[in-house]
mmCIF file of C-alpha atoms in Angstrom:
data_model
loop_
_atom_site.group_PDB
_atom_site.id
_atom_site.type_symbol
_atom_site.label_atom_id
_atom_site.label_comp_id
_atom_site.label_asym_id
_atom_site.label_seq_id
_atom_site.Cartn_x
_atom_site.Cartn_y
_atom_site.Cartn_z
ATOM 1 C CA UNK Z 1 -0.137 0.168 -0.072
ATOM 2 C CA UNK Z 2 1.609 3.329 -0.711
ATOM 3 C CA UNK Z 3 0.131 6.832 0.256
ATOM 4 C CA UNK Z 4 0.841 10.243 -1.204
ATOM 5 C CA UNK Z 5 1.993 12.942 1.405
ATOM 6 C CA UNK Z 6 -1.754 14.819 0.697
ATOM 7 C CA UNK Z 7 -3.487 11.315 1.774
ATOM 8 C CA UNK Z 8 -1.104 11.227 4.977
ATOM 9 C CA UNK Z 9 -1.554 14.736 5.996
ATOM 10 C CA UNK Z 10 -5.633 14.501 5.372
ATOM 11 C CA UNK Z 11 -6.223 11.726 7.984
ATOM 12 C CA UNK Z 12 -3.732 13.346 10.222
ATOM 13 C CA UNK Z 13 -4.465 14.763 13.848
ATOM 14 C CA UNK Z 14 -1.516 16.990 14.960
ATOM 15 C CA UNK Z 15 -0.898 17.619 18.824
ATOM 16 C CA UNK Z 16 -0.009 21.070 18.984
ATOM 17 C CA UNK Z 17 0.333 22.424 22.914
ATOM 18 C CA UNK Z 18 1.660 25.784 24.328
ATOM 19 C CA UNK Z 19 4.975 25.357 26.294
ATOM 20 C CA UNK Z 20 2.617 25.738 29.876
ATOM 21 C CA UNK Z 21 1.207 22.458 28.685
ATOM 22 C CA UNK Z 22 4.116 20.139 28.275
ATOM 23 C CA UNK Z 23 5.392 17.100 30.382
ATOM 24 C CA UNK Z 24 5.813 18.916 33.772
ATOM 25 C CA UNK Z 25 9.603 19.601 34.327
ATOM 26 C CA UNK Z 26 11.341 19.817 37.719
ATOM 27 C CA UNK Z 27 9.507 22.673 39.643
ATOM 28 C CA UNK Z 28 12.653 24.207 40.458
ATOM 29 C CA UNK Z 29 15.895 23.343 38.252
ATOM 30 C CA UNK Z 30 19.026 23.857 39.119
ATOM 31 C CA UNK Z 31 19.816 24.839 35.437
ATOM 32 C CA UNK Z 32 17.570 26.673 33.272
ATOM 33 C CA UNK Z 33 19.172 26.942 29.412
ATOM 34 C CA UNK Z 34 16.923 28.927 27.294
ATOM 35 C CA UNK Z 35 17.914 28.459 23.272
ATOM 36 C CA UNK Z 36 16.227 30.903 20.669
ATOM 37 C CA UNK Z 37 16.832 31.954 17.872
ATOM 38 C CA UNK Z 38 16.604 35.635 16.458
ATOM 39 C CA UNK Z 39 18.194 38.308 14.674
ATOM 40 C CA UNK Z 40 21.566 38.104 16.267
ATOM 41 C CA UNK Z 41 21.353 34.150 15.673
ATOM 42 C CA UNK Z 42 20.941 31.246 17.921
ATOM 43 C CA UNK Z 43 21.704 32.356 21.361
ATOM 44 C CA UNK Z 44 21.611 30.258 24.582
ATOM 45 C CA UNK Z 45 21.139 31.480 27.966
ATOM 46 C CA UNK Z 46 22.220 29.708 30.868
ATOM 47 C CA UNK Z 47 20.829 30.674 34.425
ATOM 48 C CA UNK Z 48 21.983 28.478 37.439
ATOM 49 C CA UNK Z 49 20.556 28.062 40.750
ATOM 50 C CA UNK Z 50 23.262 26.394 42.577
ATOM 51 C CA UNK Z 51 26.475 27.480 43.470
ATOM 52 C CA UNK Z 52 29.440 26.595 41.636
ATOM 53 C CA UNK Z 53 32.504 28.247 40.253
ATOM 54 C CA UNK Z 54 32.729 25.963 37.276
ATOM 55 C CA UNK Z 55 29.979 23.603 35.092
ATOM 56 C CA UNK Z 56 31.886 21.341 32.745
ATOM 57 C CA UNK Z 57 29.621 19.650 29.738
ATOM 58 C CA UNK Z 58 29.153 16.159 30.224
ATOM 59 C CA UNK Z 59 29.290 15.203 26.850
ATOM 60 C CA UNK Z 60 32.720 17.022 25.195
ATOM 61 C CA UNK Z 61 33.873 14.245 22.416
ATOM 62 C CA UNK Z 62 35.622 15.607 19.286
ATOM 63 C CA UNK Z 63 34.510 15.409 16.113
ATOM 64 C CA UNK Z 64 35.404 12.602 13.624
ATOM 65 C CA UNK Z 65 38.016 14.927 11.838
ATOM 66 C CA UNK Z 66 39.165 15.939 15.508
ATOM 67 C CA UNK Z 67 37.965 19.167 16.165
ATOM 68 C CA UNK Z 68 36.880 20.608 19.425
ATOM 69 C CA UNK Z 69 33.283 21.149 18.507
ATOM 70 C CA UNK Z 70 31.982 22.930 21.201
ATOM 71 C CA UNK Z 71 34.913 25.838 21.286
ATOM 72 C CA UNK Z 72 34.586 26.359 17.420
ATOM 73 C CA UNK Z 73 30.822 26.526 17.994
ATOM 74 C CA UNK Z 74 29.979 28.447 21.302
ATOM 75 C CA UNK Z 75 30.875 31.998 21.788
ATOM 76 C CA UNK Z 76 31.079 33.308 25.851
ATOM 77 C CA UNK Z 77 29.220 36.772 25.544
ATOM 78 C CA UNK Z 78 29.769 37.177 29.039
ATOM 79 C CA UNK Z 79 32.407 39.333 30.568
ATOM 80 C CA UNK Z 80 34.065 37.273 32.858
ATOM 81 C CA UNK Z 81 33.357 34.041 32.158
ATOM 82 C CA UNK Z 82 35.430 31.528 30.129
ATOM 83 C CA UNK Z 83 34.659 28.386 27.977
ATOM 84 C CA UNK Z 84 38.075 25.858 27.692
ATOM 85 C CA UNK Z 85 38.512 22.475 27.493
ATOM 86 C CA UNK Z 86 39.939 21.647 30.629
ATOM 87 C CA UNK Z 87 41.211 17.975 31.133
ATOM 88 C CA UNK Z 88 39.027 15.636 29.263
ATOM 89 C CA UNK Z 89 35.613 17.839 29.368
ATOM 90 C CA UNK Z 90 34.542 21.069 27.763
ATOM 91 C CA UNK Z 91 34.122 23.842 30.975
ATOM 92 C CA UNK Z 92 32.357 27.122 31.834
ATOM 93 C CA UNK Z 93 33.999 29.083 34.359
ATOM 94 C CA UNK Z 94 35.014 32.577 35.480
ATOM 95 C CA UNK Z 95 39.054 33.116 36.377
ATOM 96 C CA UNK Z 96 37.830 34.881 40.117
ATOM 97 C CA UNK Z 97 36.743 31.505 41.374
ATOM 98 C CA UNK Z 98 32.758 33.587 41.863
ATOM 99 C CA UNK Z 99 30.118 31.043 41.285
ATOM 100 C CA UNK Z 100 28.601 31.499 37.609
ATOM 101 C CA UNK Z 101 25.127 32.722 37.654
ATOM 102 C CA UNK Z 102 23.793 33.766 34.166
ATOM 103 C CA UNK Z 103 25.756 33.090 30.687
ATOM 104 C CA UNK Z 104 25.016 33.878 27.197
ATOM 105 C CA UNK Z 105 26.630 31.890 24.578
ATOM 106 C CA UNK Z 106 26.446 32.806 20.994
ATOM 107 C CA UNK Z 107 25.494 29.625 18.741
ATOM 108 C CA UNK Z 108 26.927 28.565 15.378
ATOM 109 C CA UNK Z 109 25.090 25.277 15.022
ATOM 110 C CA UNK Z 110 28.131 22.182 13.990
ATOM 111 C CA UNK Z 111 26.497 19.504 11.963
ATOM 112 C CA UNK Z 112 29.735 17.283 11.469
ATOM 113 C CA UNK Z 113 29.692 14.084 13.223
ATOM 114 C CA UNK Z 114 31.329 13.290 16.327
ATOM 115 C CA UNK Z 115 33.552 10.594 17.588
ATOM 116 C CA UNK Z 116 31.314 8.130 19.669
ATOM 117 C CA UNK Z 117 28.475 10.316 20.154
ATOM 118 C CA UNK Z 118 25.688 12.163 18.233
ATOM 119 C CA UNK Z 119 26.282 15.005 16.017
ATOM 120 C CA UNK Z 120 25.473 18.633 17.652
ATOM 121 C CA UNK Z 121 23.094 19.419 15.272
ATOM 122 C CA UNK Z 122 21.161 18.151 11.630
ATOM 123 C CA UNK Z 123 21.393 20.903 9.139
ATOM 124 C CA UNK Z 124 17.963 20.878 6.523
ATOM 125 C CA UNK Z 125 18.315 22.333 3.114
ATOM 126 C CA UNK Z 126 15.742 24.598 3.656
ATOM 127 C CA UNK Z 127 16.981 26.412 6.608
ATOM 128 C CA UNK Z 128 15.404 23.976 9.378
ATOM 129 C CA UNK Z 129 17.619 22.674 12.258
ATOM 130 C CA UNK Z 130 17.707 19.657 14.735
ATOM 131 C CA UNK Z 131 19.763 20.098 18.167
ATOM 132 C CA UNK Z 132 20.700 17.241 20.335
ATOM 133 C CA UNK Z 133 19.589 18.169 23.698
ATOM 134 C CA UNK Z 134 22.240 16.139 25.933
ATOM 135 C CA UNK Z 135 24.611 18.374 24.760
ATOM 136 C CA UNK Z 136 23.637 21.122 26.519
ATOM 137 C CA UNK Z 137 23.912 19.307 29.908
ATOM 138 C CA UNK Z 138 26.254 20.840 32.384
ATOM 139 C CA UNK Z 139 27.464 19.688 35.740
ATOM 140 C CA UNK Z 140 28.998 21.603 38.697
ATOM 141 C CA UNK Z 141 32.186 21.066 40.495
ATOM 142 C CA UNK Z 142 34.079 22.865 43.197
ATOM 143 C CA UNK Z 143 37.373 24.485 40.964
ATOM 144 C CA UNK Z 144 39.542 24.074 38.045
ATOM 145 C CA UNK Z 145 41.596 22.028 39.322
ATOM 146 C CA UNK Z 146 39.032 19.095 39.987
ATOM 147 C CA UNK Z 147 37.782 19.655 36.136
ATOM 148 C CA UNK Z 148 41.308 19.071 35.042
ATOM 149 C CA UNK Z 149 41.307 15.840 37.066
ATOM 150 C CA UNK Z 150 38.080 14.375 35.783
ATOM 151 C CA UNK Z 151 38.954 10.704 34.176
ATOM 152 C CA UNK Z 152 37.182 9.762 30.590
ATOM 153 C CA UNK Z 153 34.246 8.491 32.158
ATOM 154 C CA UNK Z 154 34.186 9.492 35.921
ATOM 155 C CA UNK Z 155 32.023 7.556 38.757
ATOM 156 C CA UNK Z 156 28.669 9.812 37.632
ATOM 157 C CA UNK Z 157 27.273 8.983 41.052
ATOM 158 C CA UNK Z 158 29.914 10.760 42.384
ATOM 159 C CA UNK Z 159 28.858 14.286 40.321
ATOM 160 C CA UNK Z 160 26.350 16.343 42.039
ATOM 161 C CA UNK Z 161 23.285 16.160 40.582
ATOM 162 C CA UNK Z 162 21.406 19.618 38.796
ATOM 163 C CA UNK Z 163 18.339 18.737 37.486
ATOM 164 C CA UNK Z 164 17.691 20.967 34.339
ATOM 165 C CA UNK Z 165 15.575 22.374 31.763
ATOM 166 C CA UNK Z 166 16.586 23.285 28.167
ATOM 167 C CA UNK Z 167 13.680 25.878 26.220
ATOM 168 C CA UNK Z 168 13.991 26.284 22.399
ATOM 169 C CA UNK Z 169 12.236 29.088 21.303
ATOM 170 C CA UNK Z 170 12.006 30.376 17.648
ATOM 171 C CA UNK Z 171 8.899 32.201 16.754
ATOM 172 C CA UNK Z 172 6.969 31.696 13.889
ATOM 173 C CA UNK Z 173 8.158 28.476 13.343
ATOM 174 C CA UNK Z 174 7.191 24.396 14.476
ATOM 175 C CA UNK Z 175 9.163 22.753 16.644
ATOM 176 C CA UNK Z 176 8.947 18.669 16.973
ATOM 177 C CA UNK Z 177 10.023 17.093 20.264
ATOM 178 C CA UNK Z 178 9.385 13.318 20.557
ATOM 179 C CA UNK Z 179 6.488 13.131 17.993
ATOM 180 C CA UNK Z 180 4.553 16.427 19.596
ATOM 181 C CA UNK Z 181 3.937 19.348 17.228
ATOM 182 C CA UNK Z 182 4.639 22.517 19.378
ATOM 183 C CA UNK Z 183 3.900 26.369 18.300
ATOM 184 C CA UNK Z 184 6.827 28.740 19.009
ATOM 185 C CA UNK Z 185 8.567 26.844 21.992
ATOM 186 C CA UNK Z 186 9.015 23.993 23.725
ATOM 187 C CA UNK Z 187 10.297 22.678 27.196
ATOM 188 C CA UNK Z 188 11.933 19.415 27.732
ATOM 189 C CA UNK Z 189 13.227 17.946 31.160
ATOM 190 C CA UNK Z 190 17.044 17.260 30.542
ATOM 191 C CA UNK Z 191 16.709 14.574 33.497
ATOM 192 C CA UNK Z 192 14.814 12.381 31.015
ATOM 193 C CA UNK Z 193 16.180 10.233 27.455
ATOM 194 C CA UNK Z 194 18.209 12.504 25.102
ATOM 195 C CA UNK Z 195 16.266 13.849 21.631
ATOM 196 C CA UNK Z 196 16.540 16.299 18.944
ATOM 197 C CA UNK Z 197 14.511 18.906 18.845
ATOM 198 C CA UNK Z 198 13.729 19.897 15.254
ATOM 199 C CA UNK Z 199 13.268 23.725 14.487
ATOM 200 C CA UNK Z 200 11.703 24.867 11.199
ATOM 201 C CA UNK Z 201 9.020 25.034 8.757
ATOM 202 C CA UNK Z 202 9.844 21.826 6.750
ATOM 203 C CA UNK Z 203 6.869 19.607 5.662
ATOM 204 C CA UNK Z 204 5.647 17.300 8.139
ATOM 205 C CA UNK Z 205 4.114 13.883 7.742
ATOM 206 C CA UNK Z 206 2.414 12.173 10.244
ATOM 207 C CA UNK Z 207 -0.117 9.185 11.256
ATOM 208 C CA UNK Z 208 -1.316 8.532 14.706
ATOM 209 C CA UNK Z 209 1.389 6.393 15.361
ATOM 210 C CA UNK Z 210 4.285 8.358 13.295
ATOM 211 C CA UNK Z 211 5.682 11.363 12.571
ATOM 212 C CA UNK Z 212 8.443 12.398 10.100
ATOM 213 C CA UNK Z 213 10.102 15.054 8.573
ATOM 214 C CA UNK Z 214 12.054 14.708 5.472
ATOM 215 C CA UNK Z 215 14.278 17.259 3.666
ATOM 216 C CA UNK Z 216 12.531 19.108 1.056
ATOM 217 C CA UNK Z 217 15.897 19.331 -0.819
ATOM 218 C CA UNK Z 218 16.030 15.319 -0.577
ATOM 219 C CA UNK Z 219 16.396 14.274 -4.712
ATOM 220 C CA UNK Z 220 12.503 13.638 -5.726
ATOM 221 C CA UNK Z 221 13.089 10.154 -6.703
ATOM 222 C CA UNK Z 222 14.778 9.389 -2.852
ATOM 223 C CA UNK Z 223 11.989 11.523 -1.099
ATOM 224 C CA UNK Z 224 9.310 9.755 -2.976
ATOM 225 C CA UNK Z 225 10.255 6.448 -2.220
ATOM 226 C CA UNK Z 226 10.697 7.023 1.368
ATOM 227 C CA UNK Z 227 7.484 8.983 1.870
ATOM 228 C CA UNK Z 228 5.952 5.297 0.208
ATOM 229 C CA UNK Z 229 8.048 3.341 2.356
ATOM 230 C CA UNK Z 230 8.422 4.388 5.921
ATOM 231 C CA UNK Z 231 4.797 5.377 7.196
ATOM 232 C CA UNK Z 232 3.703 2.032 5.722
ATOM 233 C CA UNK Z 233 6.940 0.354 7.449
ATOM 234 C CA UNK Z 234 5.326 2.039 10.562
ATOM 235 C CA UNK Z 235 1.776 1.467 10.319
ATOM 236 C CA UNK Z 236 2.633 -2.429 9.207
ATOM 237 C CA UNK Z 237 4.980 -2.968 12.777
ATOM 238 C CA UNK Z 238 2.306 -1.203 14.392
ATOM 239 C CA UNK Z 239 -0.704 -3.118 13.140
ATOM 240 C CA UNK Z 240 1.179 -6.391 13.931
ATOM 241 C CA UNK Z 241 3.567 -5.535 17.480
ATOM 242 C CA UNK Z 242 0.930 -3.093 19.299
ATOM 243 C CA UNK Z 243 1.123 0.555 19.606
ATOM 244 C CA UNK Z 244 4.838 0.656 21.271
ATOM 245 C CA UNK Z 245 4.187 2.694 24.478
ATOM 246 C CA UNK Z 246 6.199 6.016 25.450
ATOM 247 C CA UNK Z 247 6.476 9.069 22.764
ATOM 248 C CA UNK Z 248 5.487 8.768 19.252
ATOM 249 C CA UNK Z 249 8.218 7.191 16.850
ATOM 250 C CA UNK Z 250 9.491 9.707 14.742
ATOM 251 C CA UNK Z 251 12.213 10.048 11.743
ATOM 252 C CA UNK Z 252 13.744 13.080 11.132
ATOM 253 C CA UNK Z 253 15.869 13.099 7.426
ATOM 254 C CA UNK Z 254 18.356 15.829 5.962
ATOM 255 C CA UNK Z 255 19.853 16.302 2.901
ATOM 256 C CA UNK Z 256 23.269 17.329 3.282
ATOM 257 C CA UNK Z 257 23.764 18.087 -0.724
ATOM 258 C CA UNK Z 258 25.492 16.578 -3.850
ATOM 259 C CA UNK Z 259 29.278 18.207 -3.791
ATOM 260 C CA UNK Z 260 31.162 15.235 -2.318
ATOM 261 C CA UNK Z 261 31.094 12.107 -4.701
ATOM 262 C CA UNK Z 262 29.956 8.791 -4.250
ATOM 263 C CA UNK Z 263 27.041 8.766 -1.382
ATOM 264 C CA UNK Z 264 27.383 8.729 2.753
ATOM 265 C CA UNK Z 265 24.735 7.466 4.690
ATOM 266 C CA UNK Z 266 24.981 8.659 8.693
ATOM 267 C CA UNK Z 267 22.313 7.633 10.993
ATOM 268 C CA UNK Z 268 21.578 7.559 14.464
ATOM 269 C CA UNK Z 269 18.960 5.771 16.686
ATOM 270 C CA UNK Z 270 17.957 6.688 20.168
ATOM 271 C CA UNK Z 271 14.688 6.689 22.116
ATOM 272 C CA UNK Z 272 11.736 6.832 19.934
ATOM 273 C CA UNK Z 273 13.764 8.392 16.834
ATOM 274 C CA UNK Z 274 15.703 7.756 14.117
ATOM 275 C CA UNK Z 275 17.489 10.313 12.398
ATOM 276 C CA UNK Z 276 19.712 10.107 9.203
ATOM 277 C CA UNK Z 277 21.788 12.680 7.319
ATOM 278 C CA UNK Z 278 21.703 11.498 3.431
ATOM 279 C CA UNK Z 279 24.833 13.550 0.797
ATOM 280 C CA UNK Z 280 26.654 12.723 -2.270
ATOM 281 C CA UNK Z 281 26.188 12.356 -6.270
ATOM 282 C CA UNK Z 282 25.129 9.042 -6.359
ATOM 283 C CA UNK Z 283 21.904 9.957 -4.562
ATOM 284 C CA UNK Z 284 20.929 12.096 -7.526
ATOM 285 C CA UNK Z 285 20.168 9.208 -9.602
ATOM 286 C CA UNK Z 286 17.346 6.255 -8.742
ATOM 287 C CA UNK Z 287 19.599 3.318 -7.488
ATOM 288 C CA UNK Z 288 18.372 0.474 -6.474
ATOM 289 C CA UNK Z 289 20.904 -0.449 -4.188
ATOM 290 C CA UNK Z 290 20.830 3.049 -2.025
ATOM 291 C CA UNK Z 291 17.030 2.237 -1.811
ATOM 292 C CA UNK Z 292 17.611 -1.059 -0.680
ATOM 293 C CA UNK Z 293 20.083 -0.004 2.113
ATOM 294 C CA UNK Z 294 17.937 2.514 3.084
ATOM 295 C CA UNK Z 295 14.867 0.361 3.410
ATOM 296 C CA UNK Z 296 16.903 -1.833 5.505
ATOM 297 C CA UNK Z 297 18.430 0.751 7.766
ATOM 298 C CA UNK Z 298 14.653 1.955 8.689
ATOM 299 C CA UNK Z 299 13.446 -2.006 8.762
ATOM 300 C CA UNK Z 300 16.006 -2.455 11.294
ATOM 301 C CA UNK Z 301 16.313 0.547 13.474
ATOM 302 C CA UNK Z 302 12.555 1.454 13.625
ATOM 303 C CA UNK Z 303 11.984 -2.122 15.105
ATOM 304 C CA UNK Z 304 13.945 -1.393 18.108
ATOM 305 C CA UNK Z 305 10.912 1.007 19.078
ATOM 306 C CA UNK Z 306 9.101 -2.540 19.857
ATOM 307 C CA UNK Z 307 11.857 -4.952 20.630
ATOM 308 C CA UNK Z 308 13.476 -2.712 23.015
ATOM 309 C CA UNK Z 309 10.173 -3.145 25.226
ATOM 310 C CA UNK Z 310 9.997 -6.828 25.062
ATOM 311 C CA UNK Z 311 13.307 -8.269 24.876
ATOM 312 C CA UNK Z 312 16.387 -7.886 26.972
ATOM 313 C CA UNK Z 313 19.927 -9.499 27.878
ATOM 314 C CA UNK Z 314 22.453 -9.928 30.372
ATOM 315 C CA UNK Z 315 26.072 -9.196 28.889
ATOM 316 C CA UNK Z 316 27.348 -7.271 25.983
ATOM 317 C CA UNK Z 317 28.053 -10.357 23.989
ATOM 318 C CA UNK Z 318 23.914 -11.353 23.652
ATOM 319 C CA UNK Z 319 23.192 -8.269 21.841
ATOM 320 C CA UNK Z 320 23.034 -10.307 18.835
ATOM 321 C CA UNK Z 321 19.232 -11.412 20.583
ATOM 322 C CA UNK Z 322 18.081 -7.836 19.835
ATOM 323 C CA UNK Z 323 20.344 -6.943 16.798
ATOM 324 C CA UNK Z 324 19.139 -10.440 14.811
ATOM 325 C CA UNK Z 325 15.337 -9.829 16.165
ATOM 326 C CA UNK Z 326 15.563 -6.345 14.229
ATOM 327 C CA UNK Z 327 17.330 -7.715 11.182
ATOM 328 C CA UNK Z 328 14.527 -10.619 10.658
ATOM 329 C CA UNK Z 329 11.638 -8.322 11.562
ATOM 330 C CA UNK Z 330 13.277 -5.770 8.706
ATOM 331 C CA UNK Z 331 13.149 -8.349 6.295
ATOM 332 C CA UNK Z 332 10.054 -9.718 6.822
ATOM 333 C CA UNK Z 333 8.462 -6.094 7.231
ATOM 334 C CA UNK Z 334 10.052 -5.528 3.532
ATOM 335 C CA UNK Z 335 8.839 -8.447 2.298
ATOM 336 C CA UNK Z 336 5.720 -7.534 2.950
ATOM 337 C CA UNK Z 337 5.748 -4.270 1.666
ATOM 338 C CA UNK Z 338 7.686 -4.145 -1.178
ATOM 339 C CA UNK Z 339 6.790 -6.008 -4.223
ATOM 340 C CA UNK Z 340 9.056 -8.661 -5.923
ATOM 341 C CA UNK Z 341 11.314 -8.359 -2.913
ATOM 342 C CA UNK Z 342 12.974 -11.856 -2.048
ATOM 343 C CA UNK Z 343 13.634 -11.957 1.770
ATOM 344 C CA UNK Z 344 15.633 -15.646 1.409
ATOM 345 C CA UNK Z 345 19.069 -14.363 0.801
ATOM 346 C CA UNK Z 346 18.908 -12.229 3.525
ATOM 347 C CA UNK Z 347 17.482 -14.977 5.672
ATOM 348 C CA UNK Z 348 20.079 -17.147 4.813
ATOM 349 C CA UNK Z 349 22.509 -15.149 5.568
ATOM 350 C CA UNK Z 350 21.307 -14.682 9.319
ATOM 351 C CA UNK Z 351 21.113 -17.930 9.659
ATOM 352 C CA UNK Z 352 24.646 -18.162 8.405
ATOM 353 C CA UNK Z 353 25.797 -15.557 10.595
ATOM 354 C CA UNK Z 354 24.040 -16.797 13.466
ATOM 355 C CA UNK Z 355 25.965 -20.336 13.073
ATOM 356 C CA UNK Z 356 29.241 -18.641 12.485
ATOM 357 C CA UNK Z 357 28.937 -16.306 16.077
ATOM 358 C CA UNK Z 358 27.392 -18.963 18.123
ATOM 359 C CA UNK Z 359 27.992 -22.457 16.500
#
């Protein structure tokens, strides 16, 4: 079954809520962050209720090209406050040792991939953006010396708790957060699961159980295929496996242009969210192998929305239980949805891999 965008939008009921009616954040968060867009670009205002001379960013991985991305993306506008890499982590501090109270940071969105972490931002060809929430999370420390001695993997139980919220504001634009649509602003408690917050006016495809933003700059053939496949995939999983608990499953698919040769498919999956960045000259023309790769990615990754609620394993080496299940679900779903798809080679490969890994 295939649906056009118009048909999907026509049958969609979008949940639009105001900032005041969102899921309740902490009553008095230790840190309030407001990320807003205006004539000067993107600005993040941090307000601290807890007294500390140093606040370090919990996630400080460099980009894959070894750039200290936050130092390139964040420019502190508050006099007397510095942002620097102290040991293994980026940190905000005052040189005079006084507690931080209010800090303003000008932000140039950074969308290049990081090493073993999520990209700080996802950029869309029409100017839309998606920010990764937990790159804004900070924790207090007593001194610069304490920051410099933090190990790469600290004992987080020993780090002082500082509940925080982030409010993203862009007047006149739509925000998409965990499958819910907001107007002008949305507030997210940072103590919950990490996610991306989409801000923009890109076309939204949504059903009762799924929401999707696909970059309007995506090659026409590819956009048409994804518009036809992904909503039907989610409807099929819901029909066979039931409605997943929690927030509505969501996909964000960005187009990064065709300047580079070949093709690039970068994807990440987190709680109820799939994000993907596509680019490359080979994406411009219809290519069965490219389409098969994308279908396999979505079939596998979105099945985790259901598998994660029903299957668990006790040791890392047992990860094949969920990964193998996701492969099989994706193959069977594609077999059901795509006319002429031959599932047997992929299923045989799954059996062969299972025997090879587990005897």
